[in-house]
JSON list of C-alpha atoms in Angstrom, two decimals:
[
{"chain": "A", "resi": 231, "resn": "UNK", "atom": "CA", "xyz": [0.00, 0.00, 0.00]},
{"chain": "A", "resi": 232, "resn": "UNK", "atom": "CA", "xyz": [1.28, 3.41, -0.93]},
{"chain": "A", "resi": 233, "resn": "UNK", "atom": "CA", "xyz": [-0.28, 6.65, 0.29]},
{"chain": "A", "resi": 234, "resn": "UNK", "atom": "CA", "xyz": [-0.50, 9.22, -2.51]},
{"chain": "A", "resi": 235, "resn": "UNK", "atom": "CA", "xyz": [0.54, 12.86, -2.28]},
{"chain": "A", "resi": 236, "resn": "UNK", "atom": "CA", "xyz": [-3.14, 13.74, -1.89]},
{"chain": "A", "resi": 237, "resn": "UNK", "atom": "CA", "xyz": [-3.38, 11.77, 1.35]},
{"chain": "A", "resi": 238, "resn": "UNK", "atom": "CA", "xyz": [-0.01, 12.94, 2.66]},
{"chain": "A", "resi": 239, "resn": "UNK", "atom": "CA", "xyz": [-0.71, 16.58, 1.86]},
{"chain": "A", "resi": 240, "resn": "UNK", "atom": "CA", "xyz": [-4.21, 16.43, 3.33]},
{"chain": "A", "resi": 241, "resn": "UNK", "atom": "CA", "xyz": [-2.73, 15.18, 6.58]},
{"chain": "A", "resi": 242, "resn": "UNK", "atom": "CA", "xyz": [-0.07, 17.91, 6.57]},
{"chain": "A", "resi": 243, "resn": "UNK", "atom": "CA", "xyz": [-2.71, 20.56, 5.83]},
{"chain": "A", "resi": 244, "resn": "UNK", "atom": "CA", "xyz": [-4.95, 19.34, 8.65]},
{"chain": "A", "resi": 245, "resn": "UNK", "atom": "CA", "xyz": [-1.91, 19.42, 10.94]},
{"chain": "A", "resi": 246, "resn": "UNK", "atom": "CA", "xyz": [-1.26, 23.04, 9.93]},
{"chain": "A", "resi": 247, "resn": "UNK", "atom": "CA", "xyz": [-4.84, 23.97, 10.84]},
{"chain": "A", "resi": 248, "resn": "UNK", "atom": "CA", "xyz": [-4.49, 22.11, 14.16]},
{"chain": "A", "resi": 249, "resn": "UNK", "atom": "CA", "xyz": [-1.23, 23.89, 14.97]},
{"chain": "A", "resi": 250, "resn": "UNK", "atom": "CA", "xyz": [-3.03, 27.24, 14.77]},
{"chain": "A", "resi": 251, "resn": "UNK", "atom": "CA", "xyz": [-6.17, 26.84, 16.91]},
{"chain": "A", "resi": 252, "resn": "UNK", "atom": "CA", "xyz": [-8.55, 29.76, 17.00]},
{"chain": "A", "resi": 253, "resn": "UNK", "atom": "CA", "xyz": [-7.09, 31.17, 13.78]},
{"chain": "A", "resi": 254, "resn": "UNK", "atom": "CA", "xyz": [-8.04, 31.02, 10.15]},
{"chain": "A", "resi": 255, "resn": "UNK", "atom": "CA", "xyz": [-5.16, 29.70, 8.08]},
{"chain": "A", "resi": 256, "resn": "UNK", "atom": "CA", "xyz": [-4.84, 30.68, 4.45]},
{"chain": "A", "resi": 257, "resn": "UNK", "atom": "CA", "xyz": [-3.97, 28.10, 1.82]},
{"chain": "A", "resi": 258, "resn": "UNK", "atom": "CA", "xyz": [-0.94, 30.12, 0.72]},
{"chain": "A", "resi": 259, "resn": "UNK", "atom": "CA", "xyz": [0.36, 30.01, 4.32]},
{"chain": "A", "resi": 260, "resn": "UNK", "atom": "CA", "xyz": [0.08, 26.22, 4.36]},
{"chain": "A", "resi": 261, "resn": "UNK", "atom": "CA", "xyz": [1.67, 26.05, 0.90]},
{"chain": "A", "resi": 262, "resn": "UNK", "atom": "CA", "xyz": [4.62, 28.16, 2.00]},
{"chain": "A", "resi": 263, "resn": "UNK", "atom": "CA", "xyz": [5.21, 26.39, 5.33]},
{"chain": "A", "resi": 264, "resn": "UNK", "atom": "CA", "xyz": [4.79, 22.90, 3.85]},
{"chain": "A", "resi": 265, "resn": "UNK", "atom": "CA", "xyz": [6.40, 23.64, 0.47]},
{"chain": "A", "resi": 266, "resn": "UNK", "atom": "CA", "xyz": [3.37, 22.34, -1.45]},
{"chain": "A", "resi": 267, "resn": "UNK", "atom": "CA", "xyz": [1.67, 23.88, -4.48]},
{"chain": "A", "resi": 268, "resn": "UNK", "atom": "CA", "xyz": [-1.24, 26.08, -3.38]},
{"chain": "A", "resi": 269, "resn": "UNK", "atom": "CA", "xyz": [-3.24, 24.97, -6.44]},
{"chain": "A", "resi": 270, "resn": "UNK", "atom": "CA", "xyz": [-2.98, 21.35, -5.30]},
{"chain": "A", "resi": 271, "resn": "UNK", "atom": "CA", "xyz": [-3.88, 22.32, -1.73]},
{"chain": "A", "resi": 272, "resn": "UNK", "atom": "CA", "xyz": [-6.99, 24.13, -3.00]},
{"chain": "A", "resi": 273, "resn": "UNK", "atom": "CA", "xyz": [-8.17, 20.86, -4.58]},
{"chain": "A", "resi": 274, "resn": "UNK", "atom": "CA", "xyz": [-7.52, 18.96, -1.35]},
{"chain": "A", "resi": 275, "resn": "UNK", "atom": "CA", "xyz": [-9.15, 21.54, 0.93]},
{"chain": "A", "resi": 276, "resn": "UNK", "atom": "CA", "xyz": [-12.31, 21.24, -1.18]},
{"chain": "A", "resi": 277, "resn": "UNK", "atom": "CA", "xyz": [-12.47, 17.53, -0.27]},
{"chain": "A", "resi": 278, "resn": "UNK", "atom": "CA", "xyz": [-11.88, 18.31, 3.41]},
{"chain": "A", "resi": 279, "resn": "UNK", "atom": "CA", "xyz": [-14.49, 21.07, 3.35]},
{"chain": "A", "resi": 280, "resn": "UNK", "atom": "CA", "xyz": [-17.16, 18.94, 1.64]},
{"chain": "A", "resi": 281, "resn": "UNK", "atom": "CA", "xyz": [-16.65, 16.28, 4.32]},
{"chain": "A", "resi": 282, "resn": "UNK", "atom": "CA", "xyz": [-17.14, 18.90, 7.03]},
{"chain": "A", "resi": 283, "resn": "UNK", "atom": "CA", "xyz": [-13.61, 18.52, 8.41]},
{"chain": "A", "resi": 284, "resn": "UNK", "atom": "CA", "xyz": [-12.80, 22.20, 7.81]},
{"chain": "A", "resi": 285, "resn": "UNK", "atom": "CA", "xyz": [-14.75, 25.39, 7.25]},
{"chain": "A", "resi": 286, "resn": "UNK", "atom": "CA", "xyz": [-13.78, 28.55, 5.47]},
{"chain": "A", "resi": 287, "resn": "UNK", "atom": "CA", "xyz": [-14.16, 32.15, 6.50]},
{"chain": "A", "resi": 288, "resn": "UNK", "atom": "CA", "xyz": [-14.14, 34.90, 3.89]},
{"chain": "A", "resi": 289, "resn": "UNK", "atom": "CA", "xyz": [-12.46, 38.26, 4.15]},
{"chain": "A", "resi": 290, "resn": "UNK", "atom": "CA", "xyz": [-9.06, 39.74, 4.89]},
{"chain": "A", "resi": 291, "resn": "UNK", "atom": "CA", "xyz": [-8.70, 37.69, 8.07]},
{"chain": "A", "resi": 292, "resn": "UNK", "atom": "CA", "xyz": [-10.27, 34.65, 6.40]},
{"chain": "A", "resi": 293, "resn": "UNK", "atom": "CA", "xyz": [-8.95, 31.21, 5.73]},
{"chain": "A", "resi": 294, "resn": "UNK", "atom": "CA", "xyz": [-9.71, 27.72, 6.91]},
{"chain": "A", "resi": 295, "resn": "UNK", "atom": "CA", "xyz": [-10.12, 26.18, 10.34]},
{"chain": "A", "resi": 296, "resn": "UNK", "atom": "CA", "xyz": [-10.96, 22.79, 11.84]},
{"chain": "A", "resi": 297, "resn": "UNK", "atom": "CA", "xyz": [-14.62, 22.17, 12.66]},
{"chain": "A", "resi": 298, "resn": "UNK", "atom": "CA", "xyz": [-13.72, 19.92, 15.63]},
{"chain": "A", "resi": 299, "resn": "UNK", "atom": "CA", "xyz": [-10.92, 19.54, 18.14]},
{"chain": "A", "resi": 300, "resn": "UNK", "atom": "CA", "xyz": [-7.68, 17.99, 16.83]},
{"chain": "A", "resi": 301, "resn": "UNK", "atom": "CA", "xyz": [-8.25, 14.97, 19.11]},
{"chain": "A", "resi": 302, "resn": "UNK", "atom": "CA", "xyz": [-11.47, 14.24, 17.19]},
{"chain": "A", "resi": 303, "resn": "UNK", "atom": "CA", "xyz": [-9.64, 13.54, 13.90]},
{"chain": "A", "resi": 304, "resn": "UNK", "atom": "CA", "xyz": [-7.64, 10.38, 13.35]},
{"chain": "A", "resi": 305, "resn": "UNK", "atom": "CA", "xyz": [-5.03, 9.88, 10.69]},
{"chain": "A", "resi": 306, "resn": "UNK", "atom": "CA", "xyz": [-7.24, 7.06, 9.40]},
{"chain": "A", "resi": 307, "resn": "UNK", "atom": "CA", "xyz": [-10.24, 9.38, 8.92]},
{"chain": "A", "resi": 308, "resn": "UNK", "atom": "CA", "xyz": [-8.19, 11.81, 6.86]},
{"chain": "A", "resi": 309, "resn": "UNK", "atom": "CA", "xyz": [-6.46, 9.15, 4.78]},
{"chain": "A", "resi": 310, "resn": "UNK", "atom": "CA", "xyz": [-9.67, 7.24, 4.05]},
{"chain": "A", "resi": 311, "resn": "UNK", "atom": "CA", "xyz": [-11.36, 10.46, 2.96]},
{"chain": "A", "resi": 312, "resn": "UNK", "atom": "CA", "xyz": [-8.61, 11.31, 0.49]},
{"chain": "A", "resi": 313, "resn": "UNK", "atom": "CA", "xyz": [-7.34, 7.83, -0.46]},
{"chain": "A", "resi": 314, "resn": "UNK", "atom": "CA", "xyz": [-10.45, 5.69, -0.21]},
{"chain": "A", "resi": 315, "resn": "UNK", "atom": "CA", "xyz": [-9.90, 2.19, 1.14]},
{"chain": "A", "resi": 316, "resn": "UNK", "atom": "CA", "xyz": [-6.64, 1.47, 2.95]},
{"chain": "A", "resi": 317, "resn": "UNK", "atom": "CA", "xyz": [-7.04, -2.27, 2.36]},
{"chain": "A", "resi": 318, "resn": "UNK", "atom": "CA", "xyz": [-3.77, -3.87, 1.25]},
{"chain": "A", "resi": 319, "resn": "UNK", "atom": "CA", "xyz": [-5.48, -6.02, -1.44]},
{"chain": "A", "resi": 320, "resn": "UNK", "atom": "CA", "xyz": [-8.62, -5.55, -3.53]},
{"chain": "A", "resi": 321, "resn": "UNK", "atom": "CA", "xyz": [-10.45, -8.53, -2.03]},
{"chain": "A", "resi": 322, "resn": "UNK", "atom": "CA", "xyz": [-10.38, -6.82, 1.39]},
{"chain": "A", "resi": 323, "resn": "UNK", "atom": "CA", "xyz": [-12.03, -3.59, 0.22]},
{"chain": "A", "resi": 324, "resn": "UNK", "atom": "CA", "xyz": [-15.63, -4.70, 0.70]},
{"chain": "A", "resi": 325, "resn": "UNK", "atom": "CA", "xyz": [-17.05, -5.63, 4.09]},
{"chain": "A", "resi": 326, "resn": "UNK", "atom": "CA", "xyz": [-17.83, -9.10, 2.72]},
{"chain": "A", "resi": 327, "resn": "UNK", "atom": "CA", "xyz": [-14.93, -10.61, 0.79]},
{"chain": "A", "resi": 328, "resn": "UNK", "atom": "CA", "xyz": [-16.20, -11.15, -2.77]},
{"chain": "A", "resi": 329, "resn": "UNK", "atom": "CA", "xyz": [-13.29, -13.33, -3.89]},
{"chain": "A", "resi": 330, "resn": "UNK", "atom": "CA", "xyz": [-14.32, -16.84, -4.97]},
{"chain": "A", "resi": 331, "resn": "UNK", "atom": "CA", "xyz": [-11.12, -18.19, -3.42]},
{"chain": "A", "resi": 332, "resn": "UNK", "atom": "CA", "xyz": [-11.49, -16.52, 0.00]},
{"chain": "A", "resi": 333, "resn": "UNK", "atom": "CA", "xyz": [-12.61, -19.76, 1.67]},
{"chain": "A", "resi": 334, "resn": "UNK", "atom": "CA", "xyz": [-9.54, -21.61, 0.32]},
{"chain": "A", "resi": 335, "resn": "UNK", "atom": "CA", "xyz": [-6.90, -18.87, 0.33]},
{"chain": "A", "resi": 336, "resn": "UNK", "atom": "CA", "xyz": [-4.05, -19.33, 2.81]},
{"chain": "A", "resi": 337, "resn": "UNK", "atom": "CA", "xyz": [-2.63, -15.90, 1.95]},
{"chain": "A", "resi": 338, "resn": "UNK", "atom": "CA", "xyz": [-5.84, -14.20, 3.10]},
{"chain": "A", "resi": 339, "resn": "UNK", "atom": "CA", "xyz": [-4.60, -14.48, 6.70]},
{"chain": "A", "resi": 340, "resn": "UNK", "atom": "CA", "xyz": [-1.58, -12.35, 5.75]},
{"chain": "A", "resi": 341, "resn": "UNK", "atom": "CA", "xyz": [-3.79, -9.68, 4.17]},
{"chain": "A", "resi": 342, "resn": "UNK", "atom": "CA", "xyz": [-6.18, -9.68, 7.15]},
{"chain": "A", "resi": 343, "resn": "UNK", "atom": "CA", "xyz": [-3.31, -9.21, 9.60]},
{"chain": "A", "resi": 344, "resn": "UNK", "atom": "CA", "xyz": [-1.79, -6.46, 7.47]},
{"chain": "A", "resi": 345, "resn": "UNK", "atom": "CA", "xyz": [-5.18, -4.72, 7.22]},
{"chain": "A", "resi": 346, "resn": "UNK", "atom": "CA", "xyz": [-5.64, -4.90, 11.00]},
{"chain": "A", "resi": 347, "resn": "UNK", "atom": "CA", "xyz": [-2.13, -3.56, 11.58]},
{"chain": "A", "resi": 348, "resn": "UNK", "atom": "CA", "xyz": [-2.60, -0.64, 9.17]},
{"chain": "A", "resi": 349, "resn": "UNK", "atom": "CA", "xyz": [-5.99, 0.29, 10.62]},
{"chain": "A", "resi": 350, "resn": "UNK", "atom": "CA", "xyz": [-4.69, -0.13, 14.16]},
{"chain": "A", "resi": 351, "resn": "UNK", "atom": "CA", "xyz": [-1.95, 2.40, 13.54]},
{"chain": "A", "resi": 352, "resn": "UNK", "atom": "CA", "xyz": [-3.84, 5.04, 11.54]},
{"chain": "A", "resi": 353, "resn": "UNK", "atom": "CA", "xyz": [-6.91, 4.87, 13.79]},
{"chain": "A", "resi": 354, "resn": "UNK", "atom": "CA", "xyz": [-4.91, 5.26, 17.00]},
{"chain": "A", "resi": 355, "resn": "UNK", "atom": "CA", "xyz": [-3.09, 8.47, 16.05]},
{"chain": "A", "resi": 356, "resn": "UNK", "atom": "CA", "xyz": [-4.99, 11.76, 16.22]},
{"chain": "A", "resi": 357, "resn": "UNK", "atom": "CA", "xyz": [-4.19, 15.23, 14.95]},
{"chain": "A", "resi": 358, "resn": "UNK", "atom": "CA", "xyz": [-3.66, 16.19, 18.61]},
{"chain": "A", "resi": 359, "resn": "UNK", "atom": "CA", "xyz": [-0.93, 13.52, 18.80]},
{"chain": "A", "resi": 360, "resn": "UNK", "atom": "CA", "xyz": [0.69, 14.94, 15.66]},
{"chain": "A", "resi": 361, "resn": "UNK", "atom": "CA", "xyz": [0.51, 18.48, 17.09]},
{"chain": "A", "resi": 362, "resn": "UNK", "atom": "CA", "xyz": [2.44, 17.29, 20.15]},
{"chain": "A", "resi": 363, "resn": "UNK", "atom": "CA", "xyz": [4.95, 15.49, 17.95]},
{"chain": "A", "resi": 364, "resn": "UNK", "atom": "CA", "xyz": [5.43, 18.60, 15.79]},
{"chain": "A", "resi": 365, "resn": "UNK", "atom": "CA", "xyz": [5.96, 20.77, 18.87]},
{"chain": "A", "resi": 366, "resn": "UNK", "atom": "CA", "xyz": [8.66, 18.38, 20.08]},
{"chain": "A", "resi": 367, "resn": "UNK", "atom": "CA", "xyz": [10.35, 18.45, 16.67]},
{"chain": "A", "resi": 368, "resn": "UNK", "atom": "CA", "xyz": [10.19, 22.25, 16.64]},
{"chain": "A", "resi": 369, "resn": "UNK", "atom": "CA", "xyz": [11.61, 22.46, 20.18]},
{"chain": "A", "resi": 370, "resn": "UNK", "atom": "CA", "xyz": [8.37, 24.08, 21.27]},
{"chain": "A", "resi": 371, "resn": "UNK", "atom": "CA", "xyz": [7.38, 21.72, 24.11]},
{"chain": "A", "resi": 372, "resn": "UNK", "atom": "CA", "xyz": [7.45, 23.97, 27.16]},
{"chain": "A", "resi": 373, "resn": "UNK", "atom": "CA", "xyz": [4.51, 22.10, 28.74]},
{"chain": "A", "resi": 374, "resn": "UNK", "atom": "CA", "xyz": [6.52, 19.00, 29.75]}
]
């Protein structure tokens, strides 16, 4: 499984919004800080906005902001929104495995374990966790 730039950039954008609580963040600010094309970020923010993850505010002080607390967003939520299924193989994408061989497939146990591991990781990390990690990396953790 490979996460596309859309998923990676969506996560980085959401992190930017989470790092600036109570503020509206402009796309060009995210683009500059994250070194990502603002045109590409505009496409991604549309997806996030339609899903209700972010809202926009117009005007000189406008921009985007999170609709919930950073702890209410998991990495998995953001990646599934932008990437679709995170299943490692096509036969795992539907709730009921449609593969004719699923009842006789020894490798299915590998794919099930991999799927559980992936979901376990991405669903256990929140934007709040990433904010704390970013603060540590930036040397900004005065709370400890």
